[in-house]
Structure formats: C-alpha cells, structure tokens
PDB file of C-alpha atoms in Angstrom:
ATOM      1  CA  MET A 900      -5.134   5.996 -35.181  1.00 64.00           C
ATOM      2  CA  SER A 901      -5.387   6.348 -31.418  1.00 71.00           C
ATOM      3  CA  VAL A 902      -4.079   9.267 -29.440  1.00 71.00           C
ATOM      4  CA  GLN A 903      -2.582   8.326 -26.105  1.00 73.00           C
ATOM      5  CA  MET A 904      -3.882  10.526 -23.290  1.00 76.00           C
ATOM      6  CA  GLU A 905      -3.543  10.917 -19.559  1.00 78.00           C
ATOM      7  CA  LEU A 906      -5.955  12.221 -17.002  1.00 83.00           C
ATOM      8  CA  HIS A 907      -4.779  15.823 -16.746  1.00 84.00           C
ATOM      9  CA  LYS A 908      -7.214  17.326 -14.269  1.00 88.00           C
ATOM     10  CA  ILE A 909     -10.591  17.008 -12.684  1.00 91.00           C
ATOM     11  CA  ILE A 910     -12.658  20.147 -12.177  1.00 92.00           C
ATOM     12  CA  ILE A 911     -15.245  19.893  -9.419  1.00 93.00           C
ATOM     13  CA  SER A 912     -17.683  22.672  -8.667  1.00 90.00           C
ATOM     14  CA  GLU A 913     -19.867  21.899  -5.672  1.00 87.00           C
ATOM     15  CA  MET A 914     -22.490  24.273  -7.071  1.00 87.00           C
ATOM     16  CA  GLN A 915     -22.969  22.229 -10.267  1.00 87.00           C
ATOM     17  CA  GLU A 916     -24.561  18.860 -10.994  1.00 85.00           C
ATOM     18  CA  GLN A 917     -21.996  18.041 -13.664  1.00 89.00           C
ATOM     19  CA  GLN A 918     -18.215  18.100 -13.395  1.00 93.00           C
ATOM     20  CA  ILE A 919     -15.393  18.038 -15.934  1.00 92.00           C
ATOM     21  CA  ILE A 920     -12.430  15.765 -16.423  1.00 89.00           C
ATOM     22  CA  VAL A 921      -9.721  16.852 -18.822  1.00 87.00           C
ATOM     23  CA  LEU A 922      -7.625  14.358 -20.717  1.00 82.00           C
ATOM     24  CA  LYS A 923      -4.326  15.584 -22.161  1.00 80.00           C
ATOM     25  CA  GLU A 924      -2.355  14.157 -25.042  1.00 78.00           C
ATOM     26  CA  VAL A 925       0.724  12.324 -23.698  1.00 77.00           C
ATOM     27  CA  ASP A 926       3.022  13.398 -26.541  1.00 81.00           C
ATOM     28  CA  GLY A 927       1.438  16.763 -27.267  1.00 81.00           C
ATOM     29  CA  ASP A 928      -0.552  19.687 -25.971  1.00 84.00           C
ATOM     30  CA  ARG A 929      -4.106  18.884 -27.053  1.00 80.00           C
ATOM     31  CA  LYS A 930      -6.684  18.587 -24.303  1.00 82.00           C
ATOM     32  CA  PHE A 931     -10.064  16.911 -24.295  1.00 80.00           C
ATOM     33  CA  PRO A 932     -12.755  17.769 -21.720  1.00 87.00           C
ATOM     34  CA  ILE A 933     -15.537  15.344 -20.826  1.00 89.00           C
ATOM     35  CA  VAL A 934     -18.548  16.344 -18.729  1.00 91.00           C
ATOM     36  CA  ILE A 935     -19.303  13.751 -16.035  1.00 93.00           C
ATOM     37  CA  GLY A 936     -21.674  13.352 -13.111  1.00 91.00           C
ATOM     38  CA  ASN A 937     -20.947  14.070  -9.472  1.00 91.00           C
ATOM     39  CA  PRO A 938     -20.665  10.440  -8.282  1.00 90.00           C
ATOM     40  CA  GLU A 939     -18.063   9.580 -10.919  1.00 91.00           C
ATOM     41  CA  ALA A 940     -16.139  12.821 -10.343  1.00 92.00           C
ATOM     42  CA  TYR A 941     -15.967  12.226  -6.601  1.00 91.00           C
ATOM     43  CA  ALA A 942     -15.014   8.560  -7.123  1.00 89.00           C
ATOM     44  CA  ILE A 943     -12.134   9.571  -9.407  1.00 89.00           C
ATOM     45  CA  GLU A 944     -11.000  12.377  -7.101  1.00 90.00           C
ATOM     46  CA  ARG A 945     -11.184  10.171  -3.997  1.00 89.00           C
ATOM     47  CA  ARG A 946      -9.067   7.478  -5.613  1.00 86.00           C
ATOM     48  CA  LEU A 947      -6.505   9.915  -7.036  1.00 86.00           C
ATOM     49  CA  LYS A 948      -6.042  11.421  -3.575  1.00 88.00           C
ATOM     50  CA  GLY A 949      -5.579   7.949  -2.088  1.00 86.00           C
ATOM     51  CA  ASN A 950      -8.703   8.141   0.065  1.00 89.00           C
ATOM     52  CA  VAL A 951      -9.875   4.564   0.491  1.00 84.00           C
ATOM     53  CA  HIS A 952     -13.420   4.113   1.737  1.00 87.00           C
ATOM     54  CA  PRO A 953     -13.796   1.518   4.528  1.00 91.00           C
ATOM     55  CA  ARG A 954     -16.353  -0.398   2.419  1.00 93.00           C
ATOM     56  CA  PRO A 955     -16.113  -0.829  -1.365  1.00 88.00           C
ATOM     57  CA  LEU A 956     -17.983   1.741  -3.407  1.00 89.00           C
ATOM     58  CA  THR A 957     -19.403   0.957  -6.848  1.00 90.00           C
ATOM     59  CA  HIS A 958     -16.211   1.324  -8.929  1.00 88.00           C
ATOM     60  CA  ASP A 959     -14.139  -0.437  -6.262  1.00 88.00           C
ATOM     61  CA  LEU A 960     -16.683  -3.272  -6.262  1.00 91.00           C
ATOM     62  CA  LEU A 961     -16.552  -3.622 -10.046  1.00 92.00           C
ATOM     63  CA  ALA A 962     -12.738  -3.678 -10.001  1.00 89.00           C
ATOM     64  CA  SER A 963     -12.843  -6.362  -7.312  1.00 91.00           C
ATOM     65  CA  VAL A 964     -15.361  -8.461  -9.281  1.00 94.00           C
ATOM     66  CA  VAL A 965     -13.239  -8.304 -12.443  1.00 92.00           C
ATOM     67  CA  GLU A 966     -10.087  -9.286 -10.540  1.00 91.00           C
ATOM     68  CA  SER A 967     -11.856 -11.999  -8.485  1.00 94.00           C
ATOM     69  CA  MET A 968     -13.063 -13.619 -11.708  1.00 94.00           C
ATOM     70  CA  GLY A 969      -9.492 -13.762 -13.001  1.00 94.00           C
ATOM     71  CA  GLY A 970      -9.878 -10.833 -15.349  1.00 93.00           C
ATOM     72  CA  THR A 971      -7.687  -7.835 -15.961  1.00 88.00           C
ATOM     73  CA  ILE A 972      -8.623  -4.547 -17.554  1.00 86.00           C
ATOM     74  CA  GLU A 973      -6.576  -4.526 -20.734  1.00 83.00           C
ATOM     75  CA  ARG A 974      -7.675  -1.122 -21.928  1.00 82.00           C
ATOM     76  CA  ILE A 975     -10.479   1.364 -21.908  1.00 82.00           C
ATOM     77  CA  GLU A 976     -11.509   2.796 -25.238  1.00 82.00           C
ATOM     78  CA  ILE A 977     -13.534   5.929 -25.887  1.00 82.00           C
ATOM     79  CA  ASN A 978     -15.100   4.719 -29.089  1.00 81.00           C
ATOM     80  CA  ASN A 979     -18.170   6.688 -30.090  1.00 83.00           C
ATOM     81  CA  LEU A 980     -19.881  10.068 -30.028  1.00 83.00           C
ATOM     82  CA  GLN A 981     -23.637  10.328 -30.577  1.00 85.00           C
ATOM     83  CA  GLU A 982     -25.785  13.375 -29.902  1.00 86.00           C
ATOM     84  CA  HIS A 983     -23.131  15.038 -27.708  1.00 83.00           C
ATOM     85  CA  THR A 984     -22.645  11.851 -25.668  1.00 86.00           C
ATOM     86  CA  PHE A 985     -19.374   9.911 -25.599  1.00 85.00           C
ATOM     87  CA  TYR A 986     -19.325   6.131 -25.341  1.00 88.00           C
ATOM     88  CA  ALA A 987     -16.581   3.873 -24.045  1.00 89.00           C
ATOM     89  CA  ARG A 988     -15.723   0.203 -24.092  1.00 90.00           C
ATOM     90  CA  ILE A 989     -13.853  -1.625 -21.335  1.00 91.00           C
ATOM     91  CA  HIS A 990     -11.642  -4.429 -22.659  1.00 89.00           C
ATOM     92  CA  ILE A 991     -11.377  -7.189 -20.037  1.00 92.00           C
ATOM     93  CA  ARG A 992      -8.927 -10.041 -20.596  1.00 92.00           C
ATOM     94  CA  GLN A 993      -9.961 -13.324 -18.996  1.00 95.00           C
ATOM     95  CA  ASP A 994      -8.595 -16.782 -19.779  1.00 95.00           C
ATOM     96  CA  GLY A 995      -6.950 -15.593 -22.988  1.00 95.00           C
ATOM     97  CA  HIS A 996     -10.110 -13.963 -24.341  1.00 96.00           C
ATOM     98  CA  VAL A 997     -11.030 -10.293 -24.449  1.00 95.00           C
ATOM     99  CA  ILE A 998     -14.523  -9.312 -23.378  1.00 95.00           C
ATOM    100  CA  LYS A 999     -15.680  -5.855 -24.479  1.00 95.00           C
ATOM    101  CA  VAL A1000     -18.145  -4.147 -22.156  1.00 95.00           C
ATOM    102  CA  ASP A1001     -20.082  -0.984 -23.062  1.00 96.00           C
ATOM    103  CA  SER A1002     -19.554   1.849 -20.573  1.00 94.00           C
ATOM    104  CA  ARG A1003     -19.789   5.558 -20.011  1.00 93.00           C
ATOM    105  CA  PRO A1004     -16.302   7.111 -20.230  1.00 90.00           C
ATOM    106  CA  SER A1005     -16.641   8.466 -16.689  1.00 91.00           C
ATOM    107  CA  ASP A1006     -17.370   5.003 -15.259  1.00 93.00           C
ATOM    108  CA  ALA A1007     -14.567   3.476 -17.306  1.00 91.00           C
ATOM    109  CA  ILE A1008     -12.066   6.066 -16.061  1.00 89.00           C
ATOM    110  CA  ALA A1009     -13.301   5.685 -12.465  1.00 89.00           C
ATOM    111  CA  LEU A1010     -12.812   1.922 -12.812  1.00 89.00           C
ATOM    112  CA  GLY A1011      -9.335   2.489 -14.231  1.00 85.00           C
ATOM    113  CA  VAL A1012      -8.256   4.633 -11.295  1.00 83.00           C
ATOM    114  CA  ALA A1013      -9.880   2.151  -8.877  1.00 79.00           C
ATOM    115  CA  LEU A1014      -7.376  -0.474  -9.994  1.00 74.00           C
ATOM    116  CA  THR A1015      -4.002  -0.529  -8.280  1.00 55.00           C
ATOM    117  CA  LYS A1016      -2.158  -1.207 -11.522  1.00 53.00           C
ATOM    118  CA  SER A1017      -2.084   0.946 -14.619  1.00 54.00           C
ATOM    119  CA  VAL A1018      -4.674   0.602 -17.353  1.00 57.00           C
ATOM    120  CA  ASP A1019      -4.309   1.753 -20.957  1.00 57.00           C
ATOM    121  CA  PHE A1020      -7.102   4.070 -22.039  1.00 59.00           C
ATOM    122  CA  ILE A1021      -7.321   3.781 -25.823  1.00 57.00           C
ATOM    123  CA  ALA A1022      -9.503   5.950 -27.982  1.00 58.00           C
ATOM    124  CA  SER A1023     -10.599   5.404 -31.519  1.00 59.00           C
ATOM    125  CA  PRO A1024     -10.988   8.275 -33.941  1.00 56.00           C
ATOM    126  CA  LEU A1025     -14.591   9.400 -33.847  1.00 51.00           C
ATOM    127  CA  ARG A1026     -16.729  11.111 -36.426  1.00 45.00           C
ATOM    128  CA  CYS A1027     -19.272  13.731 -35.628  1.00 43.00           C
ATOM    129  CA  ARG A1028     -21.363  16.077 -37.720  1.00 41.00           C
ATOM    130  CA  GLY A1029     -19.110  18.336 -39.757  1.00 40.00           C
ATOM    131  CA  GLY A1030     -15.949  16.256 -39.539  1.00 39.00           C
ATOM    132  CA  PRO A1031     -13.780  14.144 -37.277  1.00 38.00           C
ATOM    133  CA  ALA A1032     -13.779  14.421 -33.513  1.00 42.00           C
ATOM    134  CA  ILE A1033     -10.660  13.218 -31.754  1.00 40.00           C
ATOM    135  CA  ALA A1034     -11.104  10.717 -28.963  1.00 39.00           C
ATOM    136  CA  TRP A1035      -8.278   9.932 -26.655  1.00 37.00           C
ATOM    137  CA  SER A1036      -6.458   7.293 -24.730  1.00 37.00           C
ATOM    138  CA  THR A1037      -4.527   7.356 -21.511  1.00 36.00           C
ATOM    139  CA  ASP A1038      -2.436   5.191 -19.285  1.00 40.00           C
ATOM    140  CA  HIS A1039      -1.310   5.924 -15.754  1.00 37.00           C
ATOM    141  CA  PRO A1040      -4.123   8.317 -14.764  1.00 39.00           C
ATOM    142  CA  THR A1041      -2.767  11.154 -12.651  1.00 37.00           C
ATOM    143  CA  SER A1042      -4.167  14.273 -11.106  1.00 36.00           C
TER     144      SER A1042
END
C-alpha cells in the first residue's frame, strides 16, 4: 500500500554539506525526512521559487531529454531502503511502454519539480531491520 505524500518543506543550512527535505502525508499528519546533498537541495529550492537559470542545469536537462524523446514522467517511486540509504525509481512512459530508471530520491524529486506539469511520487512500503519503514509518495510538489 502506497502513502501519497507532498513535498512539505526543504531545510537548507549553508553551514552543512547535507540538507533535508520533508515529505508530508497528503491525507494525514505523518512526515518523512530525507537527507539530500547540496546540489539537489538548491535545484529543488530554485525550481520551487520559480528561479529559472538561463542555461539548463542537470535536472532541467534530464527533464528536457525525457520530453524531447516523447516520454513523460508517470511517477516517481521511493522503493527501497538499504543501510540507511533510500532508493527511488523513475517511471517514464514512452510509446505506450513504461521504463523504470533507478535514481536517488533527491534526484527524482528534483526532476519532478523541474517538470512544468505535476508528477505522482509513489512509494512502496519498505522493510528495514526491526520492522516496516514507511516510504511515501507525492504529487504536486510544493514548498
């Protein structure tokens, strides 16, 4: 069972090498923090604030490549947790087929906010040592 989530906030500390994004359950109060790197945090923040760079940056380039090849991002799934590291899968629909691409959640979310249309972020239930870990999904990322 997936839990639909939205991007709730991004926490950037210029004194740290890692930043935090917080996903929040759409129909509830649970929150889910993910530690991400500076480049991804700044890419997400820049896009959420509507700051468009004059030349395409990495996530903008990837979004453009997917769209130029006739693909659309169907959903982004946070699908695994191993040794304190989350994994994601980007589902790209092209010519009636779905291509699943391995990704870091931070890159997948940055790609999602780089697109002008909404993307569903779907998460599969994950298992970690000692019991289940909840992974999340989101559509319409917002700040």
